[in-house]
XYZ file of C-alpha atoms in Angstrom:
659
model
C 54.052 54.732 177.942
C 57.665 55.875 178.260
C 59.306 58.599 180.311
C 61.935 61.203 179.590
C 63.062 61.841 183.187
C 62.837 58.966 185.652
C 64.749 61.077 188.176
C 61.565 63.090 188.788
C 60.032 59.986 190.402
C 61.624 61.171 193.675
C 58.895 63.809 193.870
C 56.494 60.950 194.513
C 57.535 61.159 198.175
C 55.058 64.031 198.451
C 52.217 61.508 198.374
C 52.990 59.835 201.716
C 53.755 63.306 203.136
C 50.196 64.410 202.370
C 48.797 61.282 203.973
C 50.997 61.871 207.032
C 49.678 65.415 207.427
C 46.131 64.120 207.407
C 47.043 61.497 210.003
C 48.588 64.097 212.311
C 45.881 66.710 211.824
C 43.538 67.349 214.770
C 39.900 67.385 213.819
C 37.168 69.303 215.697
C 33.368 69.166 215.582
C 31.471 72.399 216.169
C 28.963 71.756 218.962
C 26.568 74.239 220.639
C 26.498 73.900 224.440
C 24.044 75.554 226.894
C 26.538 75.859 229.739
C 30.256 75.835 230.643
C 29.533 72.798 232.692
C 30.056 70.749 229.573
C 33.847 71.572 229.267
C 34.567 68.188 230.779
C 33.065 66.564 227.737
C 35.284 68.741 225.511
C 38.396 67.661 227.414
C 37.428 64.052 227.036
C 36.983 64.714 223.267
C 40.535 66.130 223.077
C 41.893 62.996 224.710
C 40.093 60.872 222.120
C 41.519 62.927 219.195
C 44.918 61.234 219.138
C 47.379 61.020 216.115
C 47.616 57.909 213.877
C 43.925 57.314 214.010
C 42.234 55.540 211.094
C 41.786 57.701 208.021
C 38.204 58.522 207.255
C 36.734 58.726 203.803
C 37.578 62.337 202.935
C 37.037 63.633 199.396
C 39.498 66.505 199.801
C 42.317 64.094 200.722
C 41.667 61.993 197.616
C 41.709 65.073 195.356
C 44.962 66.364 196.846
C 46.669 62.967 196.466
C 45.529 62.709 192.853
C 46.812 66.229 192.109
C 50.222 65.480 193.639
C 50.491 62.195 191.705
C 49.723 63.939 188.411
C 52.302 66.660 189.127
C 54.948 63.991 189.737
C 53.927 62.298 186.493
C 54.213 65.617 184.669
C 57.761 66.107 185.977
C 58.658 62.715 184.491
C 57.532 63.989 181.039
C 55.792 60.833 179.776
C 55.257 60.142 176.069
C 53.922 57.358 173.897
C 54.400 56.192 170.314
C 51.560 57.440 168.137
C 50.730 57.575 164.478
C 53.250 59.933 162.914
C 51.299 62.745 161.420
C 53.937 65.162 160.125
C 54.267 68.593 161.674
C 53.859 71.882 159.889
C 57.471 71.862 158.661
C 59.104 68.545 157.761
C 62.849 68.451 157.013
C 63.813 65.303 155.084
C 67.555 64.491 155.134
C 68.537 61.832 152.580
C 71.890 60.082 152.863
C 73.363 59.600 149.384
C 76.828 58.425 150.428
C 78.608 55.612 148.592
C 77.364 52.906 150.970
C 73.799 53.845 149.997
C 74.614 52.353 146.576
C 74.798 48.911 148.197
C 72.071 46.419 147.367
C 69.395 45.386 149.854
C 66.310 43.134 149.587
C 63.210 44.845 148.249
C 60.526 44.755 150.981
C 57.830 44.609 148.308
C 59.516 41.874 146.237
C 61.480 39.528 148.465
C 63.361 37.891 145.578
C 64.569 41.170 144.114
C 67.130 43.715 145.280
C 67.453 47.451 144.982
C 69.971 49.959 146.272
C 69.602 51.462 149.708
C 69.267 54.895 148.139
C 66.379 53.720 145.968
C 64.675 52.338 149.077
C 65.265 55.604 150.966
C 63.803 57.615 148.081
C 60.765 55.347 148.045
C 60.241 55.844 151.798
C 60.661 59.602 151.470
C 58.113 59.698 148.676
C 55.647 57.709 150.818
C 56.061 60.239 153.648
C 55.441 63.174 151.292
C 52.345 61.551 149.814
C 51.109 60.308 153.192
C 51.587 61.893 156.603
C 53.290 65.034 155.274
C 50.502 65.841 152.859
C 49.841 69.543 153.404
C 53.066 70.180 155.335
C 55.872 72.442 154.167
C 58.738 70.115 153.176
C 62.464 70.841 152.991
C 64.699 68.230 151.331
C 68.452 68.122 152.072
C 70.853 65.669 150.434
C 74.216 64.608 151.829
C 77.244 64.959 149.559
C 80.657 66.552 149.859
C 78.558 69.426 151.191
C 74.873 69.663 152.166
C 72.534 70.650 149.365
C 69.033 72.041 149.896
C 66.977 70.700 146.995
C 63.660 72.322 147.976
C 62.849 74.626 150.897
C 59.444 74.757 152.628
C 57.758 73.442 149.513
C 54.048 72.650 149.798
C 53.563 71.261 146.271
C 53.981 67.493 146.524
C 54.943 67.028 142.861
C 57.853 69.466 143.211
C 59.125 67.663 146.305
C 58.777 64.240 144.665
C 60.713 65.422 141.602
C 63.557 66.671 143.811
C 63.701 63.344 145.665
C 63.667 61.332 142.424
C 66.674 63.263 141.095
C 69.019 62.376 143.988
C 72.056 60.362 142.820
C 74.692 58.571 144.931
C 77.851 60.453 145.897
C 81.017 58.335 146.167
C 83.377 60.783 147.858
C 83.768 61.848 151.484
C 80.319 62.757 152.778
C 79.698 65.784 154.996
C 77.502 64.102 157.624
C 77.857 66.575 160.504
C 77.688 69.613 158.217
C 74.417 68.348 156.756
C 72.857 67.784 160.179
C 74.114 71.192 161.333
C 72.296 72.768 158.402
C 69.103 70.878 159.322
C 69.420 72.160 162.889
C 69.891 75.735 161.661
C 66.834 75.538 159.411
C 64.660 74.515 162.390
C 66.294 76.745 165.007
C 63.281 79.016 165.568
C 60.600 76.686 164.244
C 58.433 75.233 167.025
C 56.235 73.213 164.661
C 58.957 71.258 162.853
C 60.636 67.877 162.842
C 63.646 66.285 161.136
C 63.625 62.819 159.566
C 66.903 61.248 158.469
C 66.793 58.383 155.959
C 70.166 56.639 156.120
C 71.878 53.272 156.360
C 73.790 54.621 159.415
C 77.179 53.697 157.864
C 78.680 57.024 158.906
C 82.402 57.686 159.044
C 81.957 60.230 161.861
C 79.869 60.583 164.993
C 77.165 63.064 165.902
C 78.753 64.583 168.994
C 78.260 68.311 169.460
C 75.023 68.547 167.484
C 71.998 70.034 169.288
C 68.472 70.309 167.926
C 65.402 72.227 169.091
C 62.974 69.917 167.298
C 62.457 66.144 167.335
C 64.874 64.142 165.181
C 63.802 60.777 163.852
C 66.305 58.414 162.221
C 64.832 55.860 159.832
C 67.474 53.236 158.919
C 67.232 51.688 155.467
C 68.859 48.527 154.200
C 68.954 45.082 155.699
C 71.759 43.461 157.622
C 73.685 41.217 157.194
C 75.387 42.349 153.973
C 78.045 40.696 151.798
C 81.054 42.584 150.466
C 84.694 42.048 149.517
C 86.687 45.280 149.319
C 90.041 45.958 147.633
C 91.942 47.721 150.392
C 95.222 48.317 148.536
C 96.618 47.661 145.052
C 99.967 48.653 143.558
C 102.579 47.659 140.992
C 106.285 48.282 140.562
C 109.076 47.591 138.117
C 111.313 44.618 138.731
C 113.315 41.927 136.985
C 112.396 38.426 135.911
C 114.487 35.279 136.357
C 116.352 35.910 133.094
C 117.340 39.409 134.139
C 114.808 41.149 131.925
C 112.315 43.738 133.021
C 109.087 42.585 134.620
C 106.347 44.081 136.703
C 105.149 42.759 140.057
C 101.989 43.650 141.931
C 100.560 43.353 145.424
C 96.957 43.649 146.588
C 95.129 43.516 149.921
C 91.505 42.382 150.089
C 89.125 42.308 153.055
C 85.755 40.724 153.694
C 83.769 43.597 155.217
C 80.508 41.647 155.118
C 78.937 39.205 157.525
C 79.230 35.975 155.527
C 81.993 33.816 154.058
C 82.723 34.537 150.397
C 84.487 32.624 147.622
C 85.568 34.770 144.700
C 87.928 35.049 141.742
C 90.406 37.924 141.692
C 91.757 38.847 138.249
C 94.708 41.084 137.423
C 94.599 42.862 134.065
C 97.526 44.448 132.237
C 95.621 47.054 130.300
C 92.618 45.249 128.859
C 94.241 41.784 128.823
C 93.845 39.366 131.723
C 97.243 38.451 133.175
C 96.410 36.203 136.153
C 93.374 34.935 138.071
C 93.419 33.731 141.683
C 90.632 32.007 143.634
C 90.378 33.041 147.284
C 88.063 32.374 150.227
C 87.563 34.969 152.948
C 85.879 34.645 156.317
C 83.948 37.639 157.727
C 86.451 40.319 158.754
C 89.415 38.441 157.226
C 92.041 40.314 155.188
C 94.302 38.608 152.634
C 97.383 39.826 150.735
C 97.988 38.623 147.161
C 101.214 38.820 145.152
C 101.555 38.834 141.354
C 104.856 38.357 139.498
C 106.135 38.559 135.922
C 103.384 40.828 134.630
C 103.947 42.341 131.221
C 104.408 46.080 130.861
C 101.301 48.185 130.337
C 100.168 51.782 130.721
C 97.815 50.784 133.542
C 96.795 47.745 135.582
C 93.405 46.734 136.941
C 92.465 44.401 139.770
C 88.910 43.084 139.621
C 86.937 41.090 142.201
C 84.306 38.899 140.577
C 82.260 38.339 143.739
C 78.502 38.846 143.545
C 78.420 40.999 146.661
C 76.127 43.841 147.622
C 78.536 46.732 147.002
C 80.292 46.987 143.641
C 82.083 50.349 144.016
C 85.109 48.738 145.739
C 85.387 45.684 143.456
C 87.872 47.330 141.079
C 91.142 49.162 141.606
C 93.770 50.545 139.242
C 97.508 51.038 139.502
C 100.213 52.749 137.477
C 103.942 52.264 137.379
C 105.744 55.000 139.255
C 108.191 57.056 137.285
C 108.599 57.024 133.511
C 108.013 53.584 132.053
C 109.568 52.162 128.910
C 107.383 52.603 125.866
C 106.549 49.551 123.768
C 107.412 50.243 120.132
C 106.342 48.026 117.242
C 109.104 48.398 114.625
C 108.129 47.267 111.102
C 111.390 46.975 109.168
C 113.411 44.714 106.937
C 116.429 45.649 109.029
C 117.796 48.939 110.349
C 120.348 48.436 113.101
C 120.986 52.151 113.674
C 117.295 52.905 114.133
C 116.765 49.901 116.408
C 119.681 50.855 118.682
C 118.595 54.507 118.812
C 115.094 53.436 119.893
C 116.581 51.313 122.651
C 118.703 54.269 123.791
C 115.409 56.198 124.017
C 114.275 53.646 126.648
C 111.880 51.960 124.248
C 111.001 48.287 124.399
C 111.341 47.393 120.717
C 109.328 44.570 119.134
C 110.748 44.137 115.613
C 108.728 42.330 112.939
C 108.629 42.064 109.152
C 105.166 43.088 108.051
C 105.474 41.423 104.655
C 103.425 38.232 104.673
C 101.746 38.962 108.032
C 97.975 39.150 107.756
C 97.573 40.767 111.173
C 99.828 42.587 113.638
C 101.284 40.695 116.590
C 99.338 40.538 119.819
C 100.195 43.151 122.406
C 99.502 46.649 123.617
C 101.898 49.005 121.795
C 102.494 52.660 122.582
C 103.528 53.612 119.042
C 104.308 52.107 115.645
C 107.407 52.800 113.523
C 107.088 51.822 109.847
C 110.547 51.813 108.235
C 110.536 51.473 104.431
C 107.262 49.590 104.433
C 106.850 48.004 101.007
C 103.769 48.686 98.920
C 101.050 46.153 99.718
C 102.571 45.156 103.067
C 100.430 45.605 106.171
C 97.397 46.313 103.999
C 94.858 44.251 105.949
C 92.075 45.740 108.039
C 93.776 44.761 111.307
C 96.937 46.613 110.254
C 95.014 49.700 109.165
C 93.107 49.782 112.439
C 96.404 49.619 114.335
C 97.787 52.527 112.286
C 94.655 54.593 112.971
C 94.580 53.940 116.719
C 98.291 54.325 117.555
C 100.834 57.114 117.079
C 102.604 56.382 113.804
C 106.136 57.208 112.643
C 106.484 56.550 108.919
C 109.992 56.457 107.455
C 109.725 56.448 103.644
C 106.383 54.667 104.030
C 102.753 55.366 103.239
C 103.371 57.369 100.056
C 104.336 55.987 96.666
C 106.340 57.569 93.877
C 109.762 57.786 92.352
C 112.510 59.155 94.561
C 114.487 62.226 93.450
C 117.533 64.098 94.599
C 116.778 66.830 97.115
C 117.073 70.431 95.887
C 120.286 72.323 96.479
C 119.056 74.577 99.250
C 119.651 75.182 102.919
C 117.598 73.220 105.381
C 114.781 75.097 107.069
C 113.995 73.875 110.574
C 110.771 74.910 112.261
C 109.949 75.124 115.969
C 108.710 71.718 117.048
C 109.433 69.227 119.880
C 110.907 66.793 117.339
C 113.514 69.322 116.181
C 114.765 70.434 119.606
C 118.588 70.580 119.696
C 118.742 69.531 115.997
C 120.682 71.604 113.431
C 120.657 69.272 110.402
C 123.637 71.160 108.995
C 126.110 69.150 106.886
C 123.639 66.264 106.735
C 123.613 64.585 103.346
C 120.484 63.006 101.925
C 120.844 61.112 98.673
C 117.189 60.733 97.699
C 113.749 61.691 98.927
C 110.156 61.124 97.928
C 108.739 64.341 96.458
C 105.425 65.188 98.147
C 103.359 68.297 97.520
C 102.869 70.121 100.869
C 99.216 70.607 99.877
C 98.741 66.842 100.133
C 99.977 66.984 103.726
C 98.020 70.047 104.867
C 95.070 67.901 105.989
C 97.031 66.488 108.920
C 100.522 67.984 109.213
C 103.052 70.681 108.451
C 106.715 70.372 107.442
C 109.104 70.908 110.353
C 112.272 70.289 108.299
C 112.414 71.241 104.606
C 114.957 71.491 101.806
C 113.708 74.329 99.650
C 110.070 73.552 98.892
C 110.412 69.844 99.566
C 109.442 68.625 103.058
C 111.862 66.237 104.754
C 110.105 65.769 108.119
C 106.375 66.329 108.581
C 104.574 66.315 111.943
C 100.921 66.706 112.829
C 97.727 65.134 114.153
C 95.339 62.826 112.329
C 92.134 61.602 114.008
C 93.518 62.755 117.331
C 96.724 60.700 116.930
C 100.216 62.148 116.357
C 101.806 61.409 113.006
C 105.452 61.787 112.002
C 106.682 61.320 108.429
C 110.248 61.134 107.097
C 110.091 61.526 103.316
C 113.567 60.042 102.924
C 115.121 56.681 103.667
C 117.508 56.793 106.628
C 119.783 54.403 104.808
C 119.942 56.890 101.901
C 121.494 59.506 104.211
C 124.302 59.927 106.697
C 121.921 61.098 109.422
C 122.220 57.830 111.452
C 125.982 58.434 111.645
C 125.655 61.879 113.175
C 125.747 62.514 116.963
C 122.365 64.251 116.836
C 120.578 61.165 115.443
C 119.931 59.582 118.903
C 118.633 62.988 120.053
C 116.298 63.151 117.063
C 114.970 59.647 117.797
C 114.552 60.516 121.489
C 112.602 63.654 120.546
C 110.425 61.677 118.155
C 109.631 58.966 120.716
C 108.881 61.542 123.423
C 106.582 63.559 121.170
C 104.756 60.533 119.775
C 104.498 59.021 123.228
C 103.273 62.249 124.841
C 99.811 61.493 123.512
C 99.847 58.205 125.378
C 98.523 58.070 128.914
C 100.649 59.083 131.834
C 99.380 58.734 135.393
C 97.790 61.266 137.706
C 97.481 58.621 140.425
C 94.406 57.930 142.535
C 91.929 60.476 143.893
C 88.722 59.987 145.898
C 85.572 60.886 143.984
C 84.492 64.510 144.071
C 87.785 65.848 145.438
C 90.125 68.311 143.764
C 93.524 67.453 142.316
C 96.326 69.430 140.687
C 96.961 68.715 137.003
C 100.026 70.132 135.189
C 98.284 71.912 132.296
C 100.637 72.706 129.407
C 100.692 76.258 128.105
C 99.362 75.299 124.648
C 96.157 73.733 126.042
C 92.992 75.491 124.865
C 90.394 72.936 126.063
C 90.221 69.731 128.091
C 87.747 67.057 129.125
C 87.451 63.786 131.039
C 86.901 60.571 129.101
C 85.540 57.655 131.199
C 87.418 54.526 130.153
C 85.953 52.112 132.709
C 83.279 52.871 135.304
C 82.518 50.827 138.415
C 79.272 49.731 140.001
C 75.933 51.115 138.908
C 77.752 53.969 137.148
C 78.645 51.706 134.204
C 76.822 52.778 131.097
C 75.035 55.748 132.686
C 76.982 58.338 130.722
C 76.388 56.446 127.498
C 72.690 56.140 128.330
C 72.581 59.897 128.831
C 74.211 60.442 125.446
C 77.500 61.675 126.928
C 80.923 60.365 125.967
C 82.998 62.792 128.042
C 82.805 65.281 130.911
C 84.030 68.860 130.340
C 86.925 70.130 132.437
C 86.582 73.210 134.629
C 87.555 76.523 133.064
C 87.821 80.145 134.176
C 88.152 83.149 131.854
C 88.506 80.817 128.888
C 91.474 78.920 130.361
C 91.560 75.359 131.681
C 92.103 75.346 135.449
C 95.092 73.462 136.778
C 93.100 72.478 139.884
C 90.244 70.256 138.778
C 87.387 68.533 140.582
C 87.590 64.887 139.589
C 84.403 63.092 138.438
C 82.057 61.606 141.030
C 81.808 58.110 139.520
C 84.522 55.580 140.515
C 86.557 54.171 137.649
C 89.398 54.883 135.243
C 89.421 58.250 133.478
C 91.551 59.898 130.839
C 92.173 63.633 131.096
C 92.557 64.877 127.516
C 94.119 68.267 126.758
C 93.807 69.767 123.302
C 96.372 72.213 121.988
C 96.051 75.058 119.524
C 97.492 72.889 116.750
C 95.004 70.083 117.407
C 97.486 67.974 119.345
C 96.288 66.000 122.334
C 97.926 65.190 125.645
C 96.376 62.402 127.708
C 96.852 61.391 131.326
C 95.203 58.620 133.311
C 93.518 58.998 136.683
C 91.828 56.497 138.969
C 88.748 57.794 140.772
C 87.898 55.674 143.811
C 85.007 55.627 146.253
C 85.585 56.702 149.841
C 87.175 53.591 151.426
C 85.344 54.297 154.690
C 82.047 53.470 152.942
C 83.055 49.859 152.219
C 82.043 48.643 155.704
C 78.413 48.389 154.619
C 77.537 46.033 157.484
C 78.855 48.230 160.311
C 76.146 50.642 161.417
C 76.752 53.485 163.829
C 74.379 54.213 166.706
C 73.088 57.665 165.806
C 71.791 59.930 168.578
C 71.005 63.630 168.514
C 70.752 65.912 171.552
C 67.595 68.000 171.897
C 67.509 71.338 173.737
C 63.708 71.651 173.588
C 61.044 70.918 176.208
C 59.654 68.188 174.025
C 61.118 64.695 174.258
C 64.770 64.808 173.205
C 66.455 62.549 170.704
C 68.956 60.967 173.058
C 68.818 58.360 175.735
C 69.144 60.000 179.183
C 68.222 58.765 182.641
C 67.023 55.439 181.320
C 64.693 57.008 178.744
C 64.421 55.279 175.415
C 66.099 57.065 172.518
C 63.735 58.606 170.013
C 65.996 57.503 167.205
C 64.656 53.984 167.636
C 62.980 52.892 164.461
C 59.172 52.685 164.744
C 57.591 52.269 161.340
C 54.868 54.895 160.802
C 55.010 56.218 164.404
C 56.544 59.157 166.242
C 56.831 60.234 169.932
C 53.721 61.959 171.324
C 54.130 63.885 174.652
C 51.385 63.478 177.299
C 52.302 66.603 179.284
C 49.490 68.837 177.885
C 46.861 66.250 178.812
C 48.247 65.899 182.348
C 48.215 69.665 182.877
C 44.620 69.834 181.717
C 43.594 67.047 184.123
C 45.342 68.781 187.037
C 43.422 71.981 186.322
C 40.116 70.069 186.442
C 41.040 68.481 189.789
C 42.017 71.875 191.240
C 38.612 73.240 190.258
C 36.893 70.248 191.892
C 38.988 70.708 195.067
C 38.013 74.359 195.228
C 34.333 73.384 195.030
C 34.726 70.894 197.881
C 36.552 73.450 200.011
C 33.942 76.102 199.196
C 31.165 73.848 200.547
C 33.150 73.421 203.732
C 33.256 69.673 203.388
C 36.475 69.240 205.357
C 35.315 66.078 207.097
C 32.781 63.436 206.322
């Protein structure tokens, strides 16, 4: 038996007070006398009736003492743990925060593990099928905001289906808002209780929350737990020992678990591993790692290979701040003007001769420039795959035929990013490759023409930008003109615009501002790499992308990022079929990484039933007792007191004041 108010024990002083009154009470015996001559005997009887005499066996005294003792016990509000039959209304609150995705031993199979959320869902289902059978059940899940899945549902199958559909949420979880909603739903419900299934890894306390019904917290997940978290990861531009450009990175890792861990940490430049470091971390230890001379890439990934219990913080991504130099693969037999103009456009040029090369060089290129590529060169499957997957600028390449003199006609220049600030007047072109515009309609449109003959064609093919010059630069004086570097800059910017830029890092489920271009008609998220248990789930569901938010047919500039941690590409599609892509890292709430640090949860009760906090030495009702719940004894005590009062009245009615 346990008590809610030990302070009420002071009322136990009434027991010796009752005994004292009986000790001090004068007792008389009614005696019939024949004469006043017997008053002397009465006086002698008064002298014998002194205080502090021995108590006699009096039934009325015993009943009064028992009544007072029970009243004192009632003031102390005793209760015991009893089998937890659910009340008429059961509110189940399921924590689905990121830490609930951590692994824990399966109680039913000691050698296997499951996530804490899976264990919580199993326990909730057991409650619905067991003690709550016949009760009205409300299920609330914790996410960025509380969500009522079912309300006062009496059909067990409906409740079980709602519980089975709960998925982990990796963003900032609304703990207090969810419990406030549970309190509001039971505000005027006297036959209700709240059960919270959680791992107690809460980022905020429970102060200020008051409930009118019992609250029972059922922790799930075993401690200790093992976890290495990536606290910080970033990269920046720098210089190598030879004075060339290089990228350096820094990362901070922390052991948030309870055991020592040895693990490999690998830095990737794009999809290629750049460096691997072996580290050892003691519990609570944080280590900083430095990486130097990393090659340029559109993104960088840091991966922890530890077999810990929480995978959502084992990967992190970083992007170079500012505009990075694009890596251009230039296939040419030699074109000094073009090479220098590309370098002026802040491009990192890798020049090769494709003739005789069976496969392209290793590396991650942003775009490919094919200058006067001979027939039969770069014809292998590896080359063709590179041309399909990368933005391609073809200069007198890709089409065969006999060159002719351009027609005597003025140049027509269309509106296009490649032709900004370009006039093309007084430019002389000796020869061009005649191409029927109908043969180009499948992927592009002429942006510069001489009569009916296209000179520059731009468009999209298989989602990749394509740019075609039908003439040889060395058969013209265009490279000698001041606008040639501008033309090359425009071409590199337009071809490179389809490559990924960075939107930075955002916590899962939050909103971020995205600069949507005016020509965008639709957009979607493409998951490039997902972390933790999220890997492969979209593919298993038959989804390859997530649609972006729209309103009135327009893509919103303020988007809710996906819930799953990982690397995403935000793809915008224009009216002309062009695509603009930006990269975004979605990370789990960093506060959820401390999977071994549980918070002591307590909830204040304003009801007359036992509260859910520890006061006056009473034991908190949030203590875990498998299959049991607090049962108040006050009704039974009141009933017993009423029986004793009736018995006392019967004794008094018979006049049995003394024995």
